[in-house]
Amino acid sequence: MAPRTRSPKNRPAEADGSGAALPGPMGAWVLGAFLLLALMIYWPSLGGDFLWDDDDYVSQNMTLRSLGGLGQIWFEIGATPQYYPMVHTTFWVEWRLFNGSPVGFRVVNALLHGANAFLLWLVLRRLRVAGALLAAALFLAHPVAVESVAWITERKNVLSLFFYLLAGWVALPLFGLGGREEREFSPGRYAGFLALYLAALFSKTVACSLPAALLLLVYWRRGRAAGRDWALALPALALGVGLAAITIWMEKVHVGAEGADFDFSVADRFLIAGRAPWFYLGKIVWPAPLSFIYPRWELDPASPLQWLFPLAAAALIALLWWKRTAWGRGPLVAVLMFGGTLVPALGFVDVYPFVFSFVADHFQYHASLALFVLAAALLLRFVPRQQAFLTGFLIAALLAVVSWKRAHVYTNLETLWADTLEKNPESWMPLNNMGLEMARQGRHEEAVEYYERAVAVRPDDALANYNLGTALMEAGRVEESLASFEESFRIEPRRVEARLNKGAALLKLDRPADAAAEFEAALPSLPEDPLLRVNYGKALAQSGRVDKALEQWREAAELAPGGAAPWMEMGLVAMERGRHGEAIGYYREAIARDPGSLPAHVNLANALVKDNRPKEALAIYDAALVLDPKNADCHFNKGVVLMDLRLFAEAIPHFEAALALNPNDREALARLTECRRRAAQ
């Protein structure tokens, strides 16, 4: 056991000449500077759009839209993508403050990062660690943090670290680490520590490492953790393990971290765990190139080279343990804190990103603190103080510039995926996601190219094949889309949407009987899907089975009482049969369910014309033109009705509008000429 000394080896020199709990006016200056610097570093990304997963977490998260959603966030597991209620509560508040604009969410992330750097400085100052301000500056400026700060979804990281550091700052005196050797225990302080620790866990359960980190700090300071230290840490550790278990379950059941992609052997998991920390260390030492998604390693337990990584990690820890008296316990504790905080992302539990990569910059947001602290302390130990601070802050300034440049990548999805593919061109996930972005922009041929590359990389991926089929259909290559939908369904028979889209493609190819067969086969899986029944009815009607089509549409109307689609289809069939009065009733039902439906208004007006009720038709055309004043067909049809009523002067402006919207409409021109002639007589 190491002696309890106060030598520099075991207790680094006081950084700021003060162990005060509160830093006074200097603290206000440091806080202000860190917040301002965070905004400056991340300025290029602050005006950006929502990115990947931001739809699930924010822009399409229905729990943010109502007061009841706040209750769902806290008490309904599965209502949000992960059970991190503190994160979603901040989103709930910000949705109201910023009216759904991504700018406000991004600014809050940047401010939290600046606050985290300030809290790190406070904690290190309370611990009297050398280079506290320098370590905080390195953390603030380093580009490995950009993914956590510039990506709204990773509010999980910045918020959990905020509460993690606050909880640690409150807890230090409980463990006799508050600047004085004696413990400063009180029930209120311990309750405050647990409350802040729970807030950190409810933001992201990587914070469960805090009790172990506190015990390591006790070991660093005194050489061992006493029974009282364990008694303080174990209840918190139990809370952390419990909430981490919920996260692991949700990652598997709700996020999708299961299946063949996660079928790792024990040896595979140790290979991941041994290599990942070296990867993260490398990105801290030399943060280039950084990528949103890194290449996924091929695991080969039979390769001696791959075992060098875990063996080297074990050797490093053994060396630091052996040299703990000569070198001090600080390096050992820093390395253990770094590795221990990384444990949730080291392959021992399955997380969804392992589908495409075993590492990600945001995985080391918390863990990186230990290395920044170690780097600052070592610099001060081996370089004269003034030169050390000058060198350290120069490095921080250079890192800030790199982070500022990196922040540009996080402005929109196209920029993000383009940068990722430049560095990782054979990764199926960014290829697939770039295809989605191209399709969203209406650039369907480009979407096809990205999906084809994704399928080439991962031919047995049902989603990539499905997306390729959808893009082909939207690009007008309907016949080609069939093979992709068939392949998607073959790979994953539960992917019923592939069958549905195949049916839609067959309808476009005028193969209604084949389409009806696809829709019928999908019905057992989606018996209460009104859209499926609407499309099934279309296929049946086009196949000549009109009575059965009507049954499907009536069923769809019962399943979705507020939907207009089944009533529209029934109206079309009635019109084809010459039952104009019946069609009028269906179209009125469609409008009652969807008052903003332009097709329903136009079809109703046309049916009224066919039923010799022109004056009623005119009123409906007027209502349709309120919905869309630039609808050329509506103007033309109303003009025709006015002509039939011999109201030639009133018809003229409608034919003029139709021509302005469609200059090549010869019939509109002919009728306009006729109206002008008749009006002049």
XYZ file of C-alpha atoms in Angstrom, residues 72 76-83 249-250 254:
12
model
C -45.239 10.515 -21.405
C -44.099 5.994 -20.508
C -41.042 4.008 -21.464
C -40.958 3.792 -25.252
C -42.704 7.129 -25.853
C -39.275 8.558 -26.730
C -36.405 6.848 -28.600
C -34.495 6.288 -25.341
C -35.545 6.741 -21.738
C -33.072 -3.171 -22.713
C -34.357 -0.195 -24.712
C -36.800 -0.206 -29.155
